[in-house]
Coordinates of C-alpha atoms and ligand atoms in Angstrom, one line a residue:
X12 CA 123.5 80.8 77.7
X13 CA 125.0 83.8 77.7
X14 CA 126.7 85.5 74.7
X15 CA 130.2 86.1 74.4
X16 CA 130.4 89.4 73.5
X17 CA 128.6 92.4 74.2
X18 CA 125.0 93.4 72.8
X19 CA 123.6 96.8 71.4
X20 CA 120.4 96.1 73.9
X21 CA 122.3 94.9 76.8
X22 CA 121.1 97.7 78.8
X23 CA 118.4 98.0 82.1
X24 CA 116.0 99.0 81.4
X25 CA 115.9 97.7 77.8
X26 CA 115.4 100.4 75.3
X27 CA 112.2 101.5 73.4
X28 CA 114.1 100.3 69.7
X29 CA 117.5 99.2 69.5
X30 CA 118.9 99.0 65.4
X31 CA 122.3 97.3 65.8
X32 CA 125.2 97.3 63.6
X33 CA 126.5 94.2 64.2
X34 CA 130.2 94.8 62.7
X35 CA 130.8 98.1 64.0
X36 CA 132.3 98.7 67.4
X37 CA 133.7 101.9 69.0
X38 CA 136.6 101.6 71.8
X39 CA 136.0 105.1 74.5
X40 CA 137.8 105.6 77.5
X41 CA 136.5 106.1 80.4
X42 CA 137.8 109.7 80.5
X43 CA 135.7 110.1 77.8
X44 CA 132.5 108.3 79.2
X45 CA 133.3 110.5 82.9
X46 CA 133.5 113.8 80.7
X47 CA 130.3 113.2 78.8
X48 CA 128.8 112.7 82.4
X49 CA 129.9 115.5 83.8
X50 CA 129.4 117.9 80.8
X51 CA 125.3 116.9 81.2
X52 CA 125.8 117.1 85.1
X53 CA 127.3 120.9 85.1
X54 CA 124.3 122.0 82.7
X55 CA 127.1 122.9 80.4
X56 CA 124.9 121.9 77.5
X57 CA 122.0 124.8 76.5
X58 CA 121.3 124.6 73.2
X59 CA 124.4 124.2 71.4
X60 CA 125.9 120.8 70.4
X61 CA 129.0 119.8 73.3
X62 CA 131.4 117.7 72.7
X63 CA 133.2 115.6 74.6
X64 CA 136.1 113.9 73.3
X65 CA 135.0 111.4 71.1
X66 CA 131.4 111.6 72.5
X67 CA 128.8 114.3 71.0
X68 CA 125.6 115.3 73.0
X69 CA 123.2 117.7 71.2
X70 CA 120.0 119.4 71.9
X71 CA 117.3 118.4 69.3
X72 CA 114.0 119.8 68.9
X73 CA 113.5 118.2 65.9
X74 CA 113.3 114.4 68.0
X75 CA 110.2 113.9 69.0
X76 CA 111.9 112.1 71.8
X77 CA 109.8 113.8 74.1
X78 CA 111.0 115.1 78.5
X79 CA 113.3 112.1 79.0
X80 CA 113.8 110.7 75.6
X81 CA 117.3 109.9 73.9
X82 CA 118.7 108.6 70.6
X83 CA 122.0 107.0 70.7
X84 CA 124.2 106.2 67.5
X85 CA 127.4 104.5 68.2
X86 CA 129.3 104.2 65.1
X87 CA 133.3 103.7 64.4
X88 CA 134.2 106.6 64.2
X89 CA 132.1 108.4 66.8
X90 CA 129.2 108.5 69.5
X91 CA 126.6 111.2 69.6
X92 CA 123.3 111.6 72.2
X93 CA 120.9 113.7 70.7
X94 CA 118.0 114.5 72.9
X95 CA 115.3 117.3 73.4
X96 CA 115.7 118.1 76.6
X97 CA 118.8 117.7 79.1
X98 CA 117.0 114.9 81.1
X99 CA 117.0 112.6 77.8
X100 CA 120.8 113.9 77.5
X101 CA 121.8 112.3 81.1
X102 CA 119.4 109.1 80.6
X103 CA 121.2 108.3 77.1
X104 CA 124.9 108.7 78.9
X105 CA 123.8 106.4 81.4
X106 CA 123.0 103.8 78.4
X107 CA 126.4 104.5 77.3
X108 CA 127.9 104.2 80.7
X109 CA 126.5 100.6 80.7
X110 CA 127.4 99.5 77.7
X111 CA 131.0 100.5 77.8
X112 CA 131.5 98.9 81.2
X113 CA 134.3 96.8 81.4
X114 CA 136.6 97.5 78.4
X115 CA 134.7 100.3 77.0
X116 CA 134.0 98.8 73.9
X117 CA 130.4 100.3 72.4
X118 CA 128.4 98.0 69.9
X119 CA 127.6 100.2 67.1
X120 CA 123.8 101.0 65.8
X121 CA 121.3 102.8 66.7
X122 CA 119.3 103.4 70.0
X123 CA 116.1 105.1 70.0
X124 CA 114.7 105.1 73.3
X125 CA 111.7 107.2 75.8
X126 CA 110.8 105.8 79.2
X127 CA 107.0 104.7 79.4
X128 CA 105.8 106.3 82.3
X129 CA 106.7 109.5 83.6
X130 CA 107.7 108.4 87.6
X131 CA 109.4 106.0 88.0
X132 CA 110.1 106.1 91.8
X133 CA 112.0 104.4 94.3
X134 CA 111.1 105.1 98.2
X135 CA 113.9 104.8 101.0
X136 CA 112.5 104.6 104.9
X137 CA 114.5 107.3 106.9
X138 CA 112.5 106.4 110.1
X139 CA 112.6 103.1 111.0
X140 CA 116.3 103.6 110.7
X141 CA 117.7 106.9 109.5
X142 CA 120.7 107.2 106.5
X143 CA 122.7 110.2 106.0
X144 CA 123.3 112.6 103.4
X145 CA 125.8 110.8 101.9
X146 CA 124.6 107.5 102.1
X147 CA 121.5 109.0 100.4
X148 CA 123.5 110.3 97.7
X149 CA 125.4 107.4 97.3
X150 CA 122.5 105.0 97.0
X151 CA 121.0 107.9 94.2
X152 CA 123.6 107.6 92.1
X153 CA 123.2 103.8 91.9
X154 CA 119.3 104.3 91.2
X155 CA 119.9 106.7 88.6
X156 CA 122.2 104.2 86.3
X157 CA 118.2 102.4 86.2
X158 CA 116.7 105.5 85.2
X159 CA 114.7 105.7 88.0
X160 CA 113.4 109.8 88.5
X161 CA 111.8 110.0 91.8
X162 CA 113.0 109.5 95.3
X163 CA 110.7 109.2 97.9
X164 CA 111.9 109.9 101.6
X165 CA 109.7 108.7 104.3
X166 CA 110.8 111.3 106.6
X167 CA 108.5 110.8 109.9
X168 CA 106.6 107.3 111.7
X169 CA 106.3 106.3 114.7
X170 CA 109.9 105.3 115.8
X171 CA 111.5 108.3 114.4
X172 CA 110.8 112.1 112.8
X173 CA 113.5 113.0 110.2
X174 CA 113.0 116.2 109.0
X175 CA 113.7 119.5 111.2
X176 CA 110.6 121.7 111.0
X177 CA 111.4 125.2 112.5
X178 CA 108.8 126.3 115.4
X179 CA 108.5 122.6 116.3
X180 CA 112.7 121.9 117.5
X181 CA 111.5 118.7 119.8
X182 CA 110.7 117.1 116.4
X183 CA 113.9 115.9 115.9
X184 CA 115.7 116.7 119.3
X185 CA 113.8 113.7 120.9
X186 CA 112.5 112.1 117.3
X187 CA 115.8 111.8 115.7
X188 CA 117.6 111.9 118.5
X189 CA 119.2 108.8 120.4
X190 CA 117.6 105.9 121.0
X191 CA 115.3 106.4 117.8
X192 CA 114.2 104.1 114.2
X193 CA 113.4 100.1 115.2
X194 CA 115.3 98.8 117.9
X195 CA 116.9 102.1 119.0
X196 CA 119.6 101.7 115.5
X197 CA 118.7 104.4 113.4
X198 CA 119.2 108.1 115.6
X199 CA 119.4 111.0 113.4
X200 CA 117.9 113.4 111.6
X201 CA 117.9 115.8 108.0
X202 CA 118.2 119.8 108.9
X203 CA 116.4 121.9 106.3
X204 CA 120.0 122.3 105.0
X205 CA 120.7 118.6 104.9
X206 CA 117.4 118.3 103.3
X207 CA 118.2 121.1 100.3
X208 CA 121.5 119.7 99.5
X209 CA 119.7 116.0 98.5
X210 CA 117.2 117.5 96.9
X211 CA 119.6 120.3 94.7
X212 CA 122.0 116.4 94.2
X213 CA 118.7 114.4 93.0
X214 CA 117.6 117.7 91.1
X215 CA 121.3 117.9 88.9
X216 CA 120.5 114.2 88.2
X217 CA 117.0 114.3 87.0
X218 CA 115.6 113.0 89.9
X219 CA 112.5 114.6 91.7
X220 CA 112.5 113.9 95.4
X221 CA 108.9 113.4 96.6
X222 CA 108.9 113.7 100.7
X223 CA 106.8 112.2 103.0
X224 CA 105.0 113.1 106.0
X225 CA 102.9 110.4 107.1
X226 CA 99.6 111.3 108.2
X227 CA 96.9 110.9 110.5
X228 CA 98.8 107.6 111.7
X229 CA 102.5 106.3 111.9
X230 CA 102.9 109.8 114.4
X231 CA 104.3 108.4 117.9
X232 CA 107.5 110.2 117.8
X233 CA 105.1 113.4 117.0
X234 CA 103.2 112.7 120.1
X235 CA 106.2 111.5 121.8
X236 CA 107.5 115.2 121.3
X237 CA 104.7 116.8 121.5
X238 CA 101.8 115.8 123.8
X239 CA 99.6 118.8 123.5
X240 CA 98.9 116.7 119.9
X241 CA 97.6 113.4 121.4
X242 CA 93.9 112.8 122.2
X243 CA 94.2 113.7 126.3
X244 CA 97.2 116.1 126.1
X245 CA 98.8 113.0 128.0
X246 CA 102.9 111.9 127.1
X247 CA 103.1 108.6 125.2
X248 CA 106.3 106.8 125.4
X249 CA 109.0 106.1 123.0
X250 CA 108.4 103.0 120.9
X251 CA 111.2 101.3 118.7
X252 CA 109.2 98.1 118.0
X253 CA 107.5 97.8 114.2
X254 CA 104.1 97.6 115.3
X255 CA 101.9 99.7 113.1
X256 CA 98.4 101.4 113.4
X257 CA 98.2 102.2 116.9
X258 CA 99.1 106.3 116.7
X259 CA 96.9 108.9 115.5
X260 CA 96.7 112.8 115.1
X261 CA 93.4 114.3 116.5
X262 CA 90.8 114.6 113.3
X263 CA 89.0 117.1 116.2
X264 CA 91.8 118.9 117.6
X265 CA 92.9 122.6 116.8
X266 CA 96.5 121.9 117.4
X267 CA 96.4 119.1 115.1
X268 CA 96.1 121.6 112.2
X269 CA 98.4 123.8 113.0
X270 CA 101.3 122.0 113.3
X271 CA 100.1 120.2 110.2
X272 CA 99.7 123.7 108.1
X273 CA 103.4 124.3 109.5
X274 CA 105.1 120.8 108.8
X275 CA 103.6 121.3 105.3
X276 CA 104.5 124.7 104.7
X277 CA 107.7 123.7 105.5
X278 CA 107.9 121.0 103.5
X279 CA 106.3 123.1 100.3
X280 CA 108.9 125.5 100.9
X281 CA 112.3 123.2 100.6
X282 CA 110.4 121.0 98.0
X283 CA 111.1 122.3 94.4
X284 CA 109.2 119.2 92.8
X285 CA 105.6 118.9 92.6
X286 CA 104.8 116.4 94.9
X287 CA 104.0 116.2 98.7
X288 CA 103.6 113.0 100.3
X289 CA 101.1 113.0 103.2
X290 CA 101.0 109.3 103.9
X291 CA 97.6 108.0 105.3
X292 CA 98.3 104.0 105.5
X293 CA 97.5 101.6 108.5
X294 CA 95.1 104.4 110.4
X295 CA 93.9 101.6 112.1
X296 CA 93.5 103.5 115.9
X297 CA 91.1 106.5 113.6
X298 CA 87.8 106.0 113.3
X299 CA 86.3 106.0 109.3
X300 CA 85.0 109.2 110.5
X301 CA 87.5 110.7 112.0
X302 CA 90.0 109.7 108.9
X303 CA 87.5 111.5 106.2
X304 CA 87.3 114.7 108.6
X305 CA 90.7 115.3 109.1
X306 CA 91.8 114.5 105.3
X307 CA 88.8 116.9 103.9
X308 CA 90.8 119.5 105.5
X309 CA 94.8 118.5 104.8
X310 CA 94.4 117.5 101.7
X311 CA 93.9 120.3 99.9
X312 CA 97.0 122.0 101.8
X313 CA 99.4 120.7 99.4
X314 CA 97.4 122.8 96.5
X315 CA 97.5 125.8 98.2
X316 CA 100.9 125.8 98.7
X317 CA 101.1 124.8 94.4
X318 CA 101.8 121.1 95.4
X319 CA 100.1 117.8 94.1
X320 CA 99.3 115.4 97.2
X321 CA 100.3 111.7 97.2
X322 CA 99.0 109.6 99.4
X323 CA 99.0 105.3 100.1
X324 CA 95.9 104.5 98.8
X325 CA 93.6 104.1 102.0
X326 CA 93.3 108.0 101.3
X327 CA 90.2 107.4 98.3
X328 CA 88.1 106.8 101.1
X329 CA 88.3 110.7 101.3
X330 CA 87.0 113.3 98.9
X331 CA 90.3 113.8 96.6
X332 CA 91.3 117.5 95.2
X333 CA 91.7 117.5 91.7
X334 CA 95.5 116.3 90.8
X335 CA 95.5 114.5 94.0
X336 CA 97.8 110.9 93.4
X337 CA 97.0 107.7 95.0
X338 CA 99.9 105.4 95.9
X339 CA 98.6 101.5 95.9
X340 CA 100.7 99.5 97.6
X341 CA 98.5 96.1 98.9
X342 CA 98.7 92.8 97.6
X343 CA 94.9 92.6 96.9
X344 CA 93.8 92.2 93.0
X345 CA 91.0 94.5 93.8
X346 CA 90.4 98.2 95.7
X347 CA 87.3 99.6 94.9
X348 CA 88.6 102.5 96.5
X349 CA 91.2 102.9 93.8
X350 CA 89.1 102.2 91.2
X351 CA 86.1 105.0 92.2
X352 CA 89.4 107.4 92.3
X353 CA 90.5 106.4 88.7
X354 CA 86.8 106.7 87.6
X355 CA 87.1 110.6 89.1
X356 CA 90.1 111.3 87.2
X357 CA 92.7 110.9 89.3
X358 CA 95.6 108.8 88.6
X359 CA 97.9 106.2 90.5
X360 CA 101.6 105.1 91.2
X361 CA 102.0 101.2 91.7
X362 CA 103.7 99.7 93.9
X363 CA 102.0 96.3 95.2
X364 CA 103.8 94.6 97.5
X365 CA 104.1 91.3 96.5
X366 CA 106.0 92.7 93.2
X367 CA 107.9 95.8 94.3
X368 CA 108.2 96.3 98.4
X369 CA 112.0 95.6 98.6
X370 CA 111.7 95.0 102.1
X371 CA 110.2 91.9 101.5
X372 CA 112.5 88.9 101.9
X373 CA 114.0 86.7 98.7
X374 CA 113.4 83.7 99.9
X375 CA 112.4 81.8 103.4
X376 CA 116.5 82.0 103.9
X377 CA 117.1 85.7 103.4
X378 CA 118.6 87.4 106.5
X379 CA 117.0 90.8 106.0
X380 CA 113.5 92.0 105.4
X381 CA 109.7 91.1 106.0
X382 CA 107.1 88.8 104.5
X383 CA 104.3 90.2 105.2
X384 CA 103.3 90.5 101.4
X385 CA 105.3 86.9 100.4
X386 CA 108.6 86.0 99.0
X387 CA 109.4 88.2 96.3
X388 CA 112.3 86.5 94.1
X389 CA 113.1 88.7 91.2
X390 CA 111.4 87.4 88.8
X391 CA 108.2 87.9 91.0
X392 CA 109.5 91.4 91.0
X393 CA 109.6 91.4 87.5
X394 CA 106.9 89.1 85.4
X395 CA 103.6 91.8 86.3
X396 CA 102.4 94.7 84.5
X397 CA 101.0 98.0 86.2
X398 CA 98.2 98.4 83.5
X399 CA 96.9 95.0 84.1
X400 CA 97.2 94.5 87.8
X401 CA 94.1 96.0 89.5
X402 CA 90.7 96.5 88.4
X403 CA 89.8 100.4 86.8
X404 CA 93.7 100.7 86.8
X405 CA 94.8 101.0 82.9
X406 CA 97.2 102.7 81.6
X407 CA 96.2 106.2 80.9
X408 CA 95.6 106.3 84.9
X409 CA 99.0 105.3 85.6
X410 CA 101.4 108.2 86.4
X411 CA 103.9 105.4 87.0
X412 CA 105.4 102.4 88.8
X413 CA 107.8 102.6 92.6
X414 CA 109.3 100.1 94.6
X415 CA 109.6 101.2 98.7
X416 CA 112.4 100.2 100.8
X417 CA 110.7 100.0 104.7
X418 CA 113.9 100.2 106.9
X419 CA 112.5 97.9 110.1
X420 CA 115.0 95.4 109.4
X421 CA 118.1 97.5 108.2
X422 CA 120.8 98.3 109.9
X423 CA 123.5 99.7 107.1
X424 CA 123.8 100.8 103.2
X425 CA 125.0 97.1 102.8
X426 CA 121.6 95.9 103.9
X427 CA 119.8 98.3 101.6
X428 CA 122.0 97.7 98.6
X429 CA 121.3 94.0 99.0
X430 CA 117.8 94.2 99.2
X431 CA 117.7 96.7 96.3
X432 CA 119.6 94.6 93.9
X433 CA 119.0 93.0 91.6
X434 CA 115.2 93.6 92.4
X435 CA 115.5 97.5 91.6
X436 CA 116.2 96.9 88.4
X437 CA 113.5 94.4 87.6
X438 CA 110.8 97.4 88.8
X439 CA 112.8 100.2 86.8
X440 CA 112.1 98.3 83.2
X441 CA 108.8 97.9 84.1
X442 CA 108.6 101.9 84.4
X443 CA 110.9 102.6 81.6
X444 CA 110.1 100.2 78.6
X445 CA 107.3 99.8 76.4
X446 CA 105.3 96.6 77.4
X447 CA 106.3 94.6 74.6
X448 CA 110.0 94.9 74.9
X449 CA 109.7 93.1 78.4
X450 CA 110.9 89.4 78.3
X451 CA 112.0 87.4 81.4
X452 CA 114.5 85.6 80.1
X453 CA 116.1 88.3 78.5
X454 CA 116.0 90.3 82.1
X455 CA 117.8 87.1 83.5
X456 CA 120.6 87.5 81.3
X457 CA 120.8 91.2 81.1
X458 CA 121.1 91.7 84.8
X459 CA 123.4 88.9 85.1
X460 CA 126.2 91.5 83.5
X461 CA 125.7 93.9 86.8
X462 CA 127.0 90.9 89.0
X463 CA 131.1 91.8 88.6
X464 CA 130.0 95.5 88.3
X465 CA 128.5 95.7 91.2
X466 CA 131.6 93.6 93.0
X467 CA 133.7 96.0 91.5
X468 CA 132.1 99.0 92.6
X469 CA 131.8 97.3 96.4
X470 CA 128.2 96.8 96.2
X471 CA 126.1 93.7 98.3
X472 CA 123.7 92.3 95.8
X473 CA 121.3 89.2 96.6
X474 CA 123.1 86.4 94.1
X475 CA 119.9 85.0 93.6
X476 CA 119.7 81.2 92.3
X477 CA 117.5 82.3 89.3
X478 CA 120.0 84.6 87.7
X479 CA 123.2 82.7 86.3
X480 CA 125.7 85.4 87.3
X481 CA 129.1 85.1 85.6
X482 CA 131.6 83.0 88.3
X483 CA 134.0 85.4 89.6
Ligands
LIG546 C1 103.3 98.6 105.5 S1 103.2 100.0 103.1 C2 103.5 99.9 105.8 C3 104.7 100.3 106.4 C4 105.6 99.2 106.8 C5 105.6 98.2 105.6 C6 106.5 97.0 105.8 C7 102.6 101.1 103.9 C8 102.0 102.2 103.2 N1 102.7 100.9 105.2 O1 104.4 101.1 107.6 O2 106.9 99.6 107.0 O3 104.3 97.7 105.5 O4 106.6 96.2 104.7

């Protein structure tokens, strides 16, 4: 059952400590709520106390509350956010932002909360059918309300190329150009401007955007555009279908490395965050050989231009530079691969696919999506634990938790938001709250409450039968 009126700890992801005050409530408007927002959006806030109508946010050192941490106290006369950094500032408005939905009245108590794993990533598939600017920001801003802090772009596969890379202009002439993504639906393409203005958007929200280039494989509209790359110096056609595993770049190939060193360069250059993304799934068309070779020399380009790599995991068959991240995203309990690269000291970002690939399908009746991997019902995506899912993997190895979109079946933002919610959410308090504060049942009931707010806000959501969603 749910309650009738509104909790202290009805918030996704569930905070670290909640300390209600059961008989004290505070009313806001949403002036209010929108001017806190926008004080911690315009960076307003240094290291003086702001405030904001009736809401206070202060810069604390003295909180050992840590990059992203928050505490919240909501009492009747007042709310203030007191954080140590601005990131902790903008997380703890977005707990007020849910908690006042509706008729902005805020339970009053106390909220201490810190996210338990630094990245906490969601990845969106520009490729296999491309989104624009704004429909990138506009699916950010929904991701942020969870807390999530990274955004991955897969930029480049074999049915499309996404980002322009100067010196290379065919990229995204004939790669993004029309015709392109699965089926011919997604044409388009990022310029380096396009690009800059997501990343400076993610960047005022917190978030990190972490860009892919996949690598050796998932490169046919590479070699589409460039066939002094492929193994003969032959064209290759086009393909729109969502075969995998069938392109490669040339491990023994002169070319191949520099247009690699440029693509990367590139991307190093309009890439604030720390992270490059080089890919290496599904090289099933390399040989083992061939795979190690051309990885022992790309891998450590990120490095040299002050990046960390990421790659899918198939990359720990490689030697891995020192910093180097591995991505695991098969259903398998066991990768021994992943658990030699843990055992070096490097660490790993979940995302199994039977719990957090979003492009998996509901249920055997879901319109959209794969199944590859299973059904993936929410509480699938939501009863697992990162630290407990695959041999050598334990927590101190985990830099975090992520949940990919692959876009083979999309065809709008509608489709993404409905395979993104509510299953996004369920992956977001896995990243976000400490182990013990996790409960099923209380998830159910918790996300139940986005159901009107995201009809409200004109947002397709899976009504899935295990939630009881509030009858319109
Ligand atoms: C596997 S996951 C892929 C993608 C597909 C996805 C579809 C991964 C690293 N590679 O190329 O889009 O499955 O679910």
């Amino acid at each position: 059952m749910r309650p009738q009126t509104k909790r202290l700890g009805d918030v996704i992801p569930a905070p670290a400590l909640v300390v209600p005050e059961p008989a004290v409530t505070f009313a806001i408007t949403p002036e209010a709520l929108a001017r806190a927002g926008a004080a911690v959006l315009s960076g307003a806030l240094v290291d003086v106390s702001a405030d904001s109508g009736e809401i206070r946010l202060e810069r604390s050192d003295a909180d050992a509350l840590g990059a992203e941490g928050y505490r919240l106290e909501i009492t009747a006369t007042g709310v203030t956010v007191r954080a140590a950094e601005r990131a902790g500032l903008f997380w703890g408005v977005q707990t007020l932002v849910q908690l006042g939905a509706g008729d902005g009245v805020l339970p009053g108590g106390v909220i201490e909360d810190r996210p338990r794993f630094a990245y906490r990533g969601a990845m969106l598939d520009l490729a296999r059918h491309f989104f624009t600017v704004d429909e990138i920001k506009a699916h950010l801003d929904l991701l942020i309300q969870f807390k999530i802090n990274h955004l991955h772009l897969h930029l480049t596969d074999d049915q499309g190329w996404r980002l322009e890379i100067p010196g290379w202009p065919r990229l995204t002439e004939i790669g993004g150009g029309p015709g392109t993504g699965c089926d011919g639906e997604g044409p388009g393409f990022l310029t380096l401007a396009d690009y800059a203005d997501v990343v400076a958007y993610a960047a005022e929200r917190f978030v990190t955007v972490v860009p892919e280039i996949d690598m050796p494989g998932h490169v046919n509209a590479a070699l589409v555009a460039y066939p002094e790359l492929t193994a003969d110096g032959q064209p290759v056609a086009p393909r729109t279908d969502a075969e995998v595993g069938y392109s490669s770049l040339v491990a023994g190939k002169e070319e191949t490395y520099a247009f690699v060193e440029t693509v990367l360069k590139t991307l190093a250059d309009a890439t604030p965050g720390p992270y490059l993304h080089l890919g290496g799934d599904e090289c099933l068309s390399t040989t083992a050989e061939d795979y190690r070779a051309f990885l022992a020399r790309v891998l450590p380009l990120p490095g040299k231009y002050g990046k960390r790599a990421i790659g899918w995991h198939e990359i720990a068959a490689a030697d891995l530079p020192e910093g180097t991240v591995v991505q695991y995203w098969r259903p398998e309990e066991q990768d021994a691969g992943v658990g030699a690269a843990v055992a070096a000291g490097r660490s790993v970002i979940m995302s199994p696919a039977d719990r957090t690939y979003l492009d998996m399908k509901y249920d055997a009746g879901t319109r959209l999506g794969l199944d590859w991997a299973g059904l993936v019902p929410v509480r699938r995506a939501y009863d697992w634990d990162p630290a407990e899912r695959l041999a050598g993997v334990t927590e101190e190895s985990l830099l975090g938790v992520a949940a990919p979109l692959w876009s083979e079946t999309l065809r709008s933002v509608a489709d993404v938001q409905y395979l993104t919610f509510p299953r996004l959410p369920a992956v977001a308090e896995i990243g976000w709250t400490p182990r013990a504060g996790r409960d099923w049942e209380s998830f159910r009931e918790r996300v139940a409450l986005f159901g009107p707010r995201w009809e409200a806000a004109g947002v397709s959501y899976f009504r899935a039968p295990e939630i009881d969603w509030p009858s319109a």
